[in-house]
mmCIF file of C-alpha atoms in Angstrom:
data_model
loop_
_atom_site.group_PDB
_atom_site.id
_atom_site.type_symbol
_atom_site.label_atom_id
_atom_site.label_comp_id
_atom_site.label_asym_id
_atom_site.label_seq_id
_atom_site.Cartn_x
_atom_site.Cartn_y
_atom_site.Cartn_z
ATOM 1 C CA MET A 28 69.559 62.343 111.515
ATOM 2 C CA PHE A 29 66.742 62.741 114.092
ATOM 3 C CA THR A 30 63.145 62.452 112.962
ATOM 4 C CA PRO A 31 60.338 64.809 114.059
ATOM 5 C CA THR A 32 58.821 61.851 115.938
ATOM 6 C CA GLU A 33 62.034 61.398 117.942
ATOM 7 C CA ARG A 34 62.171 65.113 118.637
ATOM 8 C CA THR A 35 58.572 65.182 119.812
ATOM 9 C CA ARG A 36 59.224 62.183 122.150
ATOM 10 C CA LEU A 37 62.243 63.797 123.687
ATOM 11 C CA ARG A 38 60.564 67.101 124.146
ATOM 12 C CA GLU A 39 57.581 65.511 125.878
ATOM 13 C CA ALA A 40 59.947 63.501 128.126
ATOM 14 C CA LEU A 41 61.754 66.728 129.077
ATOM 15 C CA ILE A 42 58.526 68.491 129.815
ATOM 16 C CA GLU A 43 57.376 65.578 132.042
ATOM 17 C CA ALA A 44 60.716 65.725 133.799
ATOM 18 C CA ALA A 45 60.241 69.426 134.503
ATOM 19 C CA HIS A 46 56.873 68.804 135.931
ATOM 20 C CA ASP A 47 58.383 66.067 138.191
ATOM 21 C CA ASP A 48 61.424 68.143 139.333
ATOM 22 C CA PRO A 49 60.611 69.767 142.650
ATOM 23 C CA GLU A 50 63.267 72.407 142.049
ATOM 24 C CA VAL A 51 61.758 73.471 138.677
ATOM 25 C CA VAL A 52 58.740 75.582 139.374
ATOM 26 C CA GLY A 53 57.953 76.720 135.836
ATOM 27 C CA ALA A 54 58.678 75.928 132.287
ATOM 28 C CA ALA A 55 58.015 77.333 128.713
ATOM 29 C CA LEU A 56 58.657 76.413 125.133
ATOM 30 C CA VAL A 57 60.207 79.096 122.969
ATOM 31 C CA GLY A 58 61.289 79.150 119.300
ATOM 32 C CA SER A 59 59.556 77.460 116.337
ATOM 33 C CA ALA A 60 57.520 75.071 118.293
ATOM 34 C CA ALA A 61 55.969 77.860 120.430
ATOM 35 C CA ALA A 62 55.319 79.886 117.250
ATOM 36 C CA GLY A 63 53.664 76.963 115.404
ATOM 37 C CA ARG A 64 56.088 76.908 112.560
ATOM 38 C CA GLU A 65 58.185 73.928 113.443
ATOM 39 C CA ASP A 66 59.715 71.958 110.545
ATOM 40 C CA VAL A 67 61.971 68.941 110.191
ATOM 41 C CA TRP A 68 65.078 71.055 110.973
ATOM 42 C CA SER A 69 63.786 72.676 114.218
ATOM 43 C CA ASP A 70 65.429 72.123 117.568
ATOM 44 C CA ILE A 71 64.088 71.924 121.121
ATOM 45 C CA ASP A 72 64.021 75.093 123.187
ATOM 46 C CA LEU A 73 62.902 74.650 126.798
ATOM 47 C CA VAL A 74 62.976 77.357 129.440
ATOM 48 C CA LEU A 75 63.123 76.308 133.112
ATOM 49 C CA GLN A 76 62.205 78.417 136.077
ATOM 50 C CA ILE A 77 64.433 77.404 139.023
ATOM 51 C CA ALA A 78 63.056 77.575 142.594
ATOM 52 C CA ARG A 79 64.696 80.497 144.522
ATOM 53 C CA ASP A 80 65.930 78.184 147.291
ATOM 54 C CA ALA A 81 67.524 75.723 144.858
ATOM 55 C CA ASP A 82 71.166 75.540 143.773
ATOM 56 C CA PRO A 83 71.102 76.545 140.097
ATOM 57 C CA ASP A 84 74.377 74.826 139.352
ATOM 58 C CA ALA A 85 73.127 71.551 140.903
ATOM 59 C CA VAL A 86 69.938 71.769 138.913
ATOM 60 C CA ALA A 87 71.849 72.387 135.697
ATOM 61 C CA ALA A 88 74.193 69.495 136.429
ATOM 62 C CA ARG A 89 71.308 67.142 137.034
ATOM 63 C CA TRP A 90 69.614 68.076 133.761
ATOM 64 C CA THR A 91 72.971 67.865 131.961
ATOM 65 C CA ASP A 92 73.373 64.272 133.060
ATOM 66 C CA ARG A 93 69.895 63.539 131.812
ATOM 67 C CA LEU A 94 70.674 64.944 128.393
ATOM 68 C CA TYR A 95 73.887 62.894 128.143
ATOM 69 C CA ARG A 96 71.801 59.743 128.937
ATOM 70 C CA GLU A 97 69.554 60.859 126.065
ATOM 71 C CA GLY A 98 72.498 60.820 123.685
ATOM 72 C CA ALA A 99 74.204 64.202 124.018
ATOM 73 C CA ALA A 100 77.653 64.288 122.442
ATOM 74 C CA ASP A 101 78.717 67.690 123.701
ATOM 75 C CA HIS A 102 77.319 70.975 125.102
ATOM 76 C CA LEU A 103 78.042 74.655 125.013
ATOM 77 C CA ASP A 104 77.308 77.212 127.725
ATOM 78 C CA VAL A 105 76.150 80.768 126.986
ATOM 79 C CA ILE A 106 75.514 83.260 129.823
ATOM 80 C CA ALA A 107 73.217 86.172 128.998
ATOM 81 C CA GLY A 108 71.627 88.525 131.460
ATOM 82 C CA GLY A 109 72.598 86.204 134.399
ATOM 83 C CA VAL A 110 70.821 83.264 132.790
ATOM 84 C CA LEU A 111 72.561 80.067 131.850
ATOM 85 C CA TYR A 112 71.731 78.774 128.296
ATOM 86 C CA ARG A 113 73.141 75.261 127.918
ATOM 87 C CA VAL A 114 73.088 74.048 124.334
ATOM 88 C CA PHE A 115 73.358 70.329 123.684
ATOM 89 C CA LEU A 116 74.319 68.514 120.450
ATOM 90 C CA LEU A 117 72.865 65.060 120.416
ATOM 91 C CA ALA A 118 74.335 62.141 118.437
ATOM 92 C CA SER A 119 71.365 62.341 116.057
ATOM 93 C CA SER A 120 72.407 66.006 115.328
ATOM 94 C CA LEU A 121 69.355 67.275 117.274
ATOM 95 C CA GLN A 122 70.041 70.521 119.122
ATOM 96 C CA VAL A 123 68.405 70.968 122.644
ATOM 97 C CA ASP A 124 68.607 74.342 124.281
ATOM 98 C CA LEU A 125 67.830 74.418 128.008
ATOM 99 C CA SER A 126 67.918 77.741 129.829
ATOM 100 C CA PHE A 127 67.868 77.895 133.675
ATOM 101 C CA TRP A 128 66.157 81.071 134.878
ATOM 102 C CA PRO A 129 66.056 82.233 138.558
ATOM 103 C CA GLU A 130 62.486 82.119 139.801
ATOM 104 C CA ASP A 131 62.067 85.867 139.962
ATOM 105 C CA GLU A 132 63.532 86.447 136.496
ATOM 106 C CA PHE A 133 61.500 83.839 134.545
ATOM 107 C CA ARG A 134 59.839 85.640 131.597
ATOM 108 C CA GLY A 135 59.346 85.666 127.865
ATOM 109 C CA THR A 136 62.057 87.584 126.010
ATOM 110 C CA GLU A 137 60.719 86.965 122.543
ATOM 111 C CA PRO A 138 57.263 86.750 120.936
ATOM 112 C CA GLU A 139 57.417 82.937 120.792
ATOM 113 C CA PHE A 140 56.766 81.999 124.414
ATOM 114 C CA GLU A 141 54.402 79.153 125.290
ATOM 115 C CA LEU A 142 53.982 78.905 129.012
ATOM 116 C CA LEU A 143 53.625 75.283 130.138
ATOM 117 C CA PHE A 144 53.384 75.910 133.901
ATOM 118 C CA GLY A 145 54.644 78.441 136.466
ATOM 119 C CA THR A 146 54.275 82.152 136.943
ATOM 120 C CA PRO A 147 56.358 84.396 134.635
ATOM 121 C CA GLN A 148 57.242 87.932 135.128
ATOM 122 C CA PRO A 149 56.064 90.440 132.459
ATOM 123 C CA SER A 150 57.549 89.757 129.112
ATOM 124 C CA THR A 151 60.262 91.920 127.704
ATOM 125 C CA SER A 152 61.529 92.264 124.112
ATOM 126 C CA PRO A 153 65.084 91.704 123.046
ATOM 127 C CA LYS A 154 66.984 94.944 122.354
ATOM 128 C CA ASN A 155 68.292 95.558 118.830
ATOM 129 C CA PRO A 156 72.055 95.808 118.588
ATOM 130 C CA ASP A 157 73.388 99.326 118.958
ATOM 131 C CA VAL A 158 73.694 100.826 115.451
ATOM 132 C CA GLY A 159 76.808 102.734 116.406
ATOM 133 C CA HIS A 160 78.475 99.539 117.539
ATOM 134 C CA LEU A 161 77.530 97.595 114.355
ATOM 135 C CA VAL A 162 78.920 100.553 112.249
ATOM 136 C CA GLY A 163 82.125 100.555 114.238
ATOM 137 C CA MET A 164 82.646 96.810 113.970
ATOM 138 C CA ALA A 165 82.015 96.997 110.226
ATOM 139 C CA TRP A 166 84.761 99.539 109.528
ATOM 140 C CA LEU A 167 87.004 97.677 111.809
ATOM 141 C CA TYR A 168 86.523 94.448 109.888
ATOM 142 C CA ALA A 169 86.989 96.458 106.636
ATOM 143 C CA LEU A 170 90.333 97.730 107.887
ATOM 144 C CA HIS A 171 91.569 94.226 108.751
ATOM 145 C CA ALA A 172 90.262 92.967 105.413
ATOM 146 C CA ARG A 173 92.324 95.591 103.562
ATOM 147 C CA SER A 174 95.478 94.726 105.376
ATOM 148 C CA ALA A 175 94.916 90.956 104.997
ATOM 149 C CA ILE A 176 94.380 91.396 101.190
ATOM 150 C CA ALA A 177 97.398 93.618 100.772
ATOM 151 C CA ARG A 178 99.519 90.970 102.652
ATOM 152 C CA SER A 179 98.096 88.137 100.563
ATOM 153 C CA ARG A 180 96.674 86.585 103.706
ATOM 154 C CA THR A 181 93.725 85.286 101.782
ATOM 155 C CA TRP A 182 91.901 83.256 104.419
ATOM 156 C CA GLN A 183 92.125 86.017 106.972
ATOM 157 C CA ALA A 184 90.695 88.328 104.368
ATOM 158 C CA VAL A 185 87.817 85.837 103.692
ATOM 159 C CA MET A 186 87.083 85.831 107.427
ATOM 160 C CA MET A 187 87.123 89.632 107.730
ATOM 161 C CA LEU A 188 84.935 90.131 104.653
ATOM 162 C CA ASP A 189 82.430 87.665 106.084
ATOM 163 C CA HIS A 190 82.312 89.523 109.303
ATOM 164 C CA LEU A 191 81.897 92.822 107.440
ATOM 165 C CA ARG A 192 78.907 91.341 105.498
ATOM 166 C CA ASP A 193 77.423 90.103 108.834
ATOM 167 C CA GLN A 194 77.416 93.672 110.228
ATOM 168 C CA LEU A 195 75.819 94.930 107.044
ATOM 169 C CA LEU A 196 73.024 92.257 107.323
ATOM 170 C CA ALA A 197 72.425 93.210 110.944
ATOM 171 C CA LEU A 198 72.287 96.916 110.080
ATOM 172 C CA ALA A 199 69.743 96.281 107.290
ATOM 173 C CA CYS A 200 67.674 94.143 109.555
ATOM 174 C CA VAL A 201 67.541 96.863 112.198
ATOM 175 C CA ARG A 202 66.415 99.414 109.512
ATOM 176 C CA PHE A 203 63.646 97.181 108.214
ATOM 177 C CA ASP A 204 62.492 96.204 111.704
ATOM 178 C CA LEU A 205 63.503 92.520 111.305
ATOM 179 C CA ASN A 206 65.175 90.295 113.863
ATOM 180 C CA PRO A 207 68.894 91.167 113.558
ATOM 181 C CA HIS A 208 70.119 88.329 115.773
ATOM 182 C CA HIS A 209 71.922 85.390 114.148
ATOM 183 C CA GLY A 210 70.458 86.192 110.737
ATOM 184 C CA ARG A 211 67.114 84.810 111.737
ATOM 185 C CA GLU A 212 65.132 87.180 109.461
ATOM 186 C CA ALA A 213 67.897 88.215 107.040
ATOM 187 C CA ASP A 214 66.193 86.286 104.217
ATOM 188 C CA ARG A 215 63.214 88.656 104.542
ATOM 189 C CA LEU A 216 65.295 91.685 103.493
ATOM 190 C CA PRO A 217 64.511 93.355 100.194
ATOM 191 C CA ALA A 218 65.558 91.351 97.181
ATOM 192 C CA ASP A 219 67.635 94.174 95.712
ATOM 193 C CA LEU A 220 69.648 94.522 98.928
ATOM 194 C CA LEU A 221 70.311 90.814 99.074
ATOM 195 C CA ALA A 222 71.237 90.784 95.425
ATOM 196 C CA GLY A 223 73.793 93.492 96.042
ATOM 197 C CA LEU A 224 75.381 91.386 98.900
ATOM 198 C CA ALA A 225 75.423 88.373 96.739
ATOM 199 C CA ASP A 226 77.144 90.352 93.956
ATOM 200 C CA ALA A 227 79.763 91.467 96.526
ATOM 201 C CA HIS A 228 80.535 87.964 97.645
ATOM 202 C CA ALA A 229 83.949 86.742 96.701
ATOM 203 C CA THR A 230 83.835 83.628 94.506
ATOM 204 C CA SER A 231 87.528 82.723 94.963
ATOM 205 C CA THR A 232 90.406 83.362 97.248
ATOM 206 C CA SER A 233 92.355 85.301 94.587
ATOM 207 C CA VAL A 234 93.597 88.657 95.726
ATOM 208 C CA THR A 235 91.844 90.305 92.770
ATOM 209 C CA ASP A 236 88.442 88.801 93.671
ATOM 210 C CA LEU A 237 88.880 89.572 97.397
ATOM 211 C CA ALA A 238 89.737 93.199 96.560
ATOM 212 C CA ARG A 239 86.658 93.393 94.346
ATOM 213 C CA SER A 240 84.474 92.060 97.171
ATOM 214 C CA HIS A 241 86.012 94.504 99.595
ATOM 215 C CA ARG A 242 85.217 97.424 97.321
ATOM 216 C CA ARG A 243 81.601 96.297 96.671
ATOM 217 C CA LEU A 244 81.053 95.708 100.462
ATOM 218 C CA LEU A 245 82.394 99.185 101.286
ATOM 219 C CA ASP A 246 79.957 100.752 98.751
ATOM 220 C CA LEU A 247 77.031 98.934 100.300
ATOM 221 C CA PHE A 248 78.246 99.792 103.789
ATOM 222 C CA ALA A 249 78.436 103.477 103.039
ATOM 223 C CA ALA A 250 74.932 103.442 101.609
ATOM 224 C CA GLU A 251 73.596 101.540 104.663
ATOM 225 C CA VAL A 252 75.238 104.021 107.040
ATOM 226 C CA ALA A 253 73.564 106.858 105.212
ATOM 227 C CA GLU A 254 70.208 105.217 105.792
ATOM 228 C CA HIS A 255 70.786 105.240 109.510
ATOM 229 C CA ASP A 256 72.810 108.441 110.172
ATOM 230 C CA ALA A 257 73.573 110.932 107.462
ATOM 231 C CA ALA A 258 76.045 112.893 109.508
ATOM 232 C CA LEU A 259 77.999 109.793 110.393
ATOM 233 C CA ALA A 260 77.997 108.766 106.764
ATOM 234 C CA THR A 261 79.496 112.088 105.885
ATOM 235 C CA ARG A 262 82.213 111.744 108.456
ATOM 236 C CA LEU A 263 83.013 108.249 107.177
ATOM 237 C CA SER A 264 83.098 109.137 103.501
ATOM 238 C CA SER A 265 86.837 110.024 103.398
ATOM 239 C CA PRO A 266 88.160 106.999 105.381
ATOM 240 C CA LEU A 267 85.891 104.591 103.490
ATOM 241 C CA HIS A 268 87.145 105.992 100.197
ATOM 242 C CA ALA A 269 90.696 105.465 101.339
ATOM 243 C CA LEU A 270 89.908 101.978 102.472
ATOM 244 C CA ALA A 271 88.646 101.109 99.030
ATOM 245 C CA LEU A 272 91.908 102.047 97.307
ATOM 246 C CA LEU A 273 93.405 98.465 96.874
ATOM 247 C CA PRO A 274 95.196 97.102 93.848
ATOM 248 C CA GLY A 275 92.942 94.788 91.973
ATOM 249 C CA ALA A 276 89.708 96.422 93.022
ATOM 250 C CA ALA A 277 87.354 96.773 90.021
#
């Protein structure tokens, strides 16, 4: 595994490379390093501002070559808001996130934004997921969990129940004004809420245990929806009750 010293060395080398790259006109750190709460598990998050007359694909390719020379084993691309986020996995298990921002779009999108150089646009805050969408995805996963359990497709049921729990966590984070993205602040939710989710977790792949988990999650889901939208909770009461009627549910 990488050491904090190795991570610091690589981050400093990447920052120096950004300064030296004529097609990179700005850079910033984001994440735990920018927030001053880096620990031994933290990764590297570097935001690059690409000159408006540069070819973004060529810049990304050049930086990708550099990361492979530094020991990358693979990378994953995520496109969000027209910005390329290229996530690298190094042989040491260090994660390096590079994002390539058009010059006129370069800005902070989260509180942790440490400008290294360049001129950013005014910061924006990430939008919370739409509550209606989270609710809809939750009952959809609950539907598929029910049919999977009834058909004894236990691993499909496990997956669907996990997805249902994820939607519940996101809904609760939105309610308590915590970061709902990727579970970043889920551990800060109230202890009783987390205890309920822990109790609802299936401890085996038996149909009986999966059915019990399904029933418990539906109860928690109904309660969470009521916290957000009482009228919607009323409309969902009947179908959620029907969903819970599975053999083996305690």
